[in-house]
Amino acid sequence: MTITQERELDGMRVIGRIVANTLQAMIRAAEPGMTTCELDDLGRRLLDQAGAVPAPEATYGFPGATCISVNEEIAHGIPGDRLLRAGDLVNIDVSASKDGYFADTGASFRLAAAQPDRLCKDGRRAMQIGIAQVAAGKPLAGIGAAIGRFAEKRGYTLIRNLASHGVGRSLHEYPQEIATWPNRGDRRRITKGLVLTVEPFLSRGGRMADEAPDGWTLHSVPPAETVQFEHTVVATPRGAMVLTLPG
């Protein structure tokens, strides 16, 4: 989506705030002994109360309102009877629509951790570094180039078949794939008003994502702890405006 009118920006701000508030509420509520289904039920209730529709379910028939991935699962985890345990590496991805506008956000965290988790801290930093490369006129490939430099310096790898994407009028739209790893072959430029996600998958050795037999859940190949942080942003001449902030 390319925003050209104030009403479009207003619509994106509304759904961006809804998914952000839902994500933060789910993170706060997560505790050892809870099932991922119970956590997803909370997300569904919050989205419903805000008048929003879970996007993966409505768009692709995903069996849940949100994606909740634990430990070896790095994305698209199906909510179910899996019990959360202290020390689990959990990722929650919330995307939804309201009044024809879509937004997408996600975060990883170490459940009931006594100390800040370095991988999670660096995963958030990788996302922020990517967002700093978003501005009208700049190269799309600059996002992945900057994240790649950070990952290499810190000794991490990046999952290279899970990309950022355009969003706004649908969950996935032009530009369909935006590498969050170095990709010199991409010559596209960021245009004013372009709405996109920035969502690197930072890993301690993983390089690709492989789909499980359930047709949804993704695992790291080779197996390695992996985190994902995601914001929906809009490109302006001065930089990125983050739309998925709680408030």
Short mmCIF file of C-alpha atoms in Angstrom, two decimals:
data_model
loop_
_atom_site.label_atom_id
_atom_site.label_comp_id
_atom_site.label_asym_id
_atom_site.label_seq_id
_atom_site.Cartn_x
_atom_site.Cartn_y
_atom_site.Cartn_z
CA MET A 1 0.00 0.00 0.00
CA THR A 2 1.11 3.54 -0.70
CA ILE A 3 -0.50 6.13 1.53
CA THR A 4 -1.59 9.21 -0.39
CA GLN A 5 -4.35 10.59 1.86
CA GLU A 6 -4.61 11.46 5.55
CA ARG A 7 -7.62 9.17 6.02
CA GLU A 8 -5.49 6.22 4.89
CA LEU A 9 -2.82 7.09 7.43
CA ASP A 10 -5.49 7.42 10.11
CA GLY A 11 -6.85 3.97 9.22
CA MET A 12 -3.39 2.42 9.40
CA ARG A 13 -2.70 4.09 12.74
CA VAL A 14 -5.88 2.62 14.18
CA ILE A 15 -5.17 -0.99 13.20
CA GLY A 16 -1.48 -0.58 14.00
CA ARG A 17 -2.33 0.44 17.55
CA ILE A 18 -4.77 -2.45 17.90
CA VAL A 19 -2.27 -5.15 16.94
CA ALA A 20 0.44 -3.52 19.06
CA ASN A 21 -1.80 -3.38 22.14
CA THR A 22 -2.85 -6.99 21.57
CA LEU A 23 0.75 -8.17 21.29
CA GLN A 24 1.83 -6.39 24.45
CA ALA A 25 -1.16 -7.72 26.41
CA MET A 26 -0.37 -11.27 25.31
CA ILE A 27 3.29 -10.92 26.31
CA ARG A 28 2.28 -9.63 29.75
CA ALA A 29 -0.23 -12.46 30.22
CA ALA A 30 2.08 -15.30 29.16
CA GLU A 31 3.14 -17.45 32.10
CA PRO A 32 4.42 -20.96 32.80
CA GLY A 33 1.62 -23.54 32.79
CA MET A 34 -0.50 -21.67 30.25
CA THR A 35 -1.22 -23.33 26.92
CA THR A 36 -0.57 -21.56 23.67
CA CYS A 37 -4.28 -21.97 22.90
CA GLU A 38 -5.19 -20.07 26.07
CA LEU A 39 -2.81 -17.30 25.09
CA ASP A 40 -4.28 -17.19 21.59
CA ASP A 41 -7.80 -17.01 23.05
CA LEU A 42 -6.77 -13.82 24.82
CA GLY A 43 -5.48 -12.37 21.57
CA ARG A 44 -8.72 -13.25 19.80
CA ARG A 45 -10.83 -11.61 22.52
CA LEU A 46 -8.79 -8.42 22.40
CA LEU A 47 -8.95 -8.18 18.62
CA ASP A 48 -12.68 -8.85 18.69
CA GLN A 49 -13.24 -6.19 21.34
CA ALA A 50 -11.41 -3.69 19.15
CA GLY A 51 -13.48 -4.60 16.09
CA ALA A 52 -10.52 -6.18 14.30
CA VAL A 53 -10.33 -9.42 12.33
CA PRO A 54 -7.37 -11.85 12.71
CA ALA A 55 -5.59 -11.64 9.38
CA PRO A 56 -3.89 -15.07 9.05
CA GLU A 57 -7.16 -16.83 9.80
CA ALA A 58 -9.26 -14.67 7.48
CA THR A 59 -6.71 -14.51 4.66
CA TYR A 60 -5.13 -17.96 4.64
CA GLY A 61 -7.30 -20.13 6.88
CA PHE A 62 -4.61 -20.33 9.57
CA PRO A 63 -5.92 -22.36 12.56
CA GLY A 64 -5.64 -19.59 15.14
CA ALA A 65 -6.09 -15.88 15.69
CA THR A 66 -2.37 -15.32 16.24
CA CYS A 67 0.85 -17.21 15.54
CA ILE A 68 2.60 -18.45 18.69
CA SER A 69 5.94 -20.18 18.17
CA VAL A 70 7.93 -21.83 20.98
CA ASN A 71 11.60 -22.85 21.09
CA GLU A 72 12.28 -24.97 17.98
CA GLU A 73 9.34 -23.30 16.22
CA ILE A 74 10.47 -20.01 14.68
CA ALA A 75 7.30 -18.83 12.93
CA HIS A 76 3.66 -19.67 12.19
CA GLY A 77 3.28 -21.83 15.29
CA ILE A 78 -0.27 -23.14 15.67
CA PRO A 79 -1.90 -22.41 19.05
CA GLY A 80 -2.79 -25.64 20.84
CA ASP A 81 -2.30 -27.64 24.01
CA ARG A 82 1.45 -27.04 24.29
CA LEU A 83 2.27 -25.87 27.82
CA LEU A 84 4.54 -22.88 28.21
CA ARG A 85 7.48 -23.39 30.56
CA ALA A 86 9.89 -21.02 32.27
CA GLY A 87 12.85 -20.40 29.99
CA ASP A 88 10.93 -21.04 26.77
CA LEU A 89 11.80 -18.80 23.83
CA VAL A 90 8.39 -17.57 22.67
CA ASN A 91 7.44 -15.59 19.58
CA ILE A 92 4.02 -14.01 19.13
CA ASP A 93 2.98 -12.60 15.76
CA VAL A 94 -0.21 -10.54 15.60
CA SER A 95 -1.71 -9.32 12.34
CA ALA A 96 -5.26 -8.09 11.83
CA SER A 97 -7.50 -5.87 9.76
CA LYS A 98 -10.11 -3.22 10.47
CA ASP A 99 -12.12 -1.14 8.00
CA GLY A 100 -10.04 -2.49 5.12
CA TYR A 101 -6.62 -1.74 6.63
CA PHE A 102 -4.06 -4.38 7.72
CA ALA A 103 -1.12 -4.18 10.13
CA ASP A 104 1.40 -6.76 11.30
CA THR A 105 3.66 -6.91 14.37
CA GLY A 106 5.58 -9.47 16.39
CA ALA A 107 8.11 -10.00 19.15
CA SER A 108 10.14 -12.72 20.85
CA PHE A 109 10.81 -13.09 24.56
CA ARG A 110 12.26 -15.52 27.07
CA LEU A 111 9.43 -16.59 29.37
CA ALA A 112 9.90 -15.83 33.07
CA ALA A 113 13.55 -14.93 32.54
CA ALA A 114 15.37 -13.48 35.52
CA GLN A 115 17.84 -11.60 33.31
CA PRO A 116 17.50 -9.83 29.94
CA ASP A 117 18.04 -12.24 27.04
CA ARG A 118 20.91 -11.25 24.76
CA LEU A 119 19.44 -12.89 21.67
CA CYS A 120 16.13 -11.10 22.15
CA LYS A 121 17.86 -7.79 22.81
CA ASP A 122 19.92 -8.15 19.63
CA GLY A 123 16.88 -9.27 17.65
CA ARG A 124 15.05 -6.07 18.56
CA ARG A 125 18.16 -4.07 17.71
CA ALA A 126 18.37 -5.76 14.29
CA MET A 127 14.80 -4.68 13.56
CA GLN A 128 15.56 -1.10 14.64
CA ILE A 129 18.64 -1.02 12.43
CA GLY A 130 16.48 -2.12 9.48
CA ILE A 131 13.82 0.47 10.24
CA ALA A 132 16.50 3.19 10.27
CA GLN A 133 17.11 2.42 6.57
CA VAL A 134 13.50 3.16 5.59
CA ALA A 135 12.96 6.53 3.92
CA ALA A 136 11.53 7.72 0.61
CA GLY A 137 14.14 7.43 -2.12
CA LYS A 138 16.42 4.99 -0.31
CA PRO A 139 17.12 1.48 -1.67
CA LEU A 140 14.98 -1.38 -0.36
CA ALA A 141 18.12 -3.51 -0.25
CA GLY A 142 19.58 -1.10 2.29
CA ILE A 143 17.38 -2.69 4.95
CA GLY A 144 18.93 -6.14 4.57
CA ALA A 145 22.42 -4.78 4.04
CA ALA A 146 22.38 -2.93 7.36
CA ILE A 147 20.86 -5.88 9.24
CA GLY A 148 23.41 -8.20 7.66
CA ARG A 149 26.32 -6.07 8.85
CA PHE A 150 24.95 -6.09 12.38
CA ALA A 151 24.34 -9.84 12.37
CA GLU A 152 27.81 -10.65 11.04
CA LYS A 153 29.49 -8.37 13.57
CA ARG A 154 27.64 -10.05 16.45
CA GLY A 155 28.20 -13.60 15.19
CA TYR A 156 24.60 -14.32 14.18
CA THR A 157 23.00 -15.71 11.05
CA LEU A 158 19.78 -14.64 9.33
CA ILE A 159 16.93 -16.83 8.11
CA ARG A 160 17.00 -16.17 4.38
CA ASN A 161 13.62 -17.38 3.19
CA LEU A 162 11.45 -15.38 5.59
CA ALA A 163 11.26 -11.82 4.35
CA SER A 164 9.62 -8.53 5.13
CA HIS A 165 6.72 -7.50 2.89
CA GLY A 166 4.34 -4.79 1.83
CA VAL A 167 1.13 -4.49 3.84
CA GLY A 168 -1.86 -2.17 4.16
CA ARG A 169 -4.80 -3.15 2.00
CA SER A 170 -4.00 -6.84 2.42
CA LEU A 171 -1.70 -8.85 4.66
CA HIS A 172 0.92 -9.41 1.97
CA GLU A 173 1.22 -7.13 -1.04
CA TYR A 174 3.76 -5.19 -3.12
CA PRO A 175 6.67 -5.25 -2.54
CA GLN A 176 5.98 -8.93 -1.96
CA GLU A 177 9.44 -9.82 -0.61
CA ILE A 178 11.92 -7.49 1.05
CA ALA A 179 15.12 -9.24 2.09
CA THR A 180 16.27 -8.70 5.66
CA TRP A 181 19.67 -10.08 4.65
CA PRO A 182 22.17 -8.71 2.10
CA ASN A 183 20.70 -8.86 -1.41
CA ARG A 184 22.69 -6.90 -3.97
CA GLY A 185 20.40 -7.94 -6.80
CA ASP A 186 17.45 -5.85 -5.58
CA ARG A 187 17.52 -2.46 -7.32
CA ARG A 188 14.12 -1.22 -6.11
CA ARG A 189 13.72 2.09 -4.32
CA ILE A 190 11.45 2.97 -1.42
CA THR A 191 8.69 5.34 -2.50
CA LYS A 192 7.01 8.01 -0.39
CA GLY A 193 4.06 6.59 1.55
CA LEU A 194 5.03 2.93 1.04
CA VAL A 195 3.78 0.73 3.89
CA LEU A 196 5.93 -2.28 4.73
CA THR A 197 7.05 -4.52 7.56
CA VAL A 198 10.58 -4.81 8.86
CA GLU A 199 10.99 -8.24 10.46
CA PRO A 200 14.43 -9.87 10.53
CA PHE A 201 14.80 -13.42 11.87
CA LEU A 202 18.05 -13.35 13.83
CA SER A 203 19.49 -16.76 14.64
CA ARG A 204 22.31 -18.52 16.45
CA GLY A 205 23.11 -20.59 13.37
CA GLY A 206 19.91 -21.05 11.40
CA ARG A 207 19.92 -20.08 7.73
CA MET A 208 16.61 -21.30 6.30
CA ALA A 209 13.08 -22.05 7.50
CA ASP A 210 11.57 -25.48 6.85
CA GLU A 211 7.84 -26.25 7.01
CA ALA A 212 6.59 -28.93 9.39
CA PRO A 213 4.14 -31.67 8.29
CA ASP A 214 1.24 -29.62 9.71
CA GLY A 215 1.63 -27.29 6.73
CA TRP A 216 2.17 -24.16 8.84
CA THR A 217 4.84 -24.35 11.54
CA LEU A 218 8.35 -23.35 10.52
CA HIS A 219 11.62 -24.62 12.01
CA SER A 220 15.19 -23.41 11.64
CA VAL A 221 17.60 -25.28 9.38
CA PRO A 222 20.02 -26.14 10.84
CA PRO A 223 18.23 -26.19 14.20
CA ALA A 224 19.09 -23.06 16.20
CA GLU A 225 17.45 -20.54 18.48
CA THR A 226 15.88 -17.80 16.38
CA VAL A 227 14.02 -14.60 17.24
CA GLN A 228 11.81 -12.28 15.24
CA PHE A 229 10.77 -8.70 15.90
CA GLU A 230 8.42 -6.87 13.57
CA HIS A 231 6.90 -3.44 13.05
CA THR A 232 4.69 -2.06 10.31
CA VAL A 233 6.09 1.26 9.08
CA VAL A 234 5.35 3.89 6.45
CA ALA A 235 8.14 5.57 4.50
CA THR A 236 8.37 9.36 4.64
CA PRO A 237 11.05 11.68 3.23
CA ARG A 238 12.47 12.00 6.76
CA GLY A 239 12.46 8.31 7.61
CA ALA A 240 10.16 5.60 8.88
CA MET A 241 6.96 6.28 10.80
CA VAL A 242 6.26 3.25 13.01
CA LEU A 243 2.55 2.39 12.96
CA THR A 244 2.55 -0.57 15.36
CA LEU A 245 3.13 1.20 18.66
CA PRO A 246 0.92 0.56 21.69
CA GLY A 247 -1.14 3.37 23.09
#
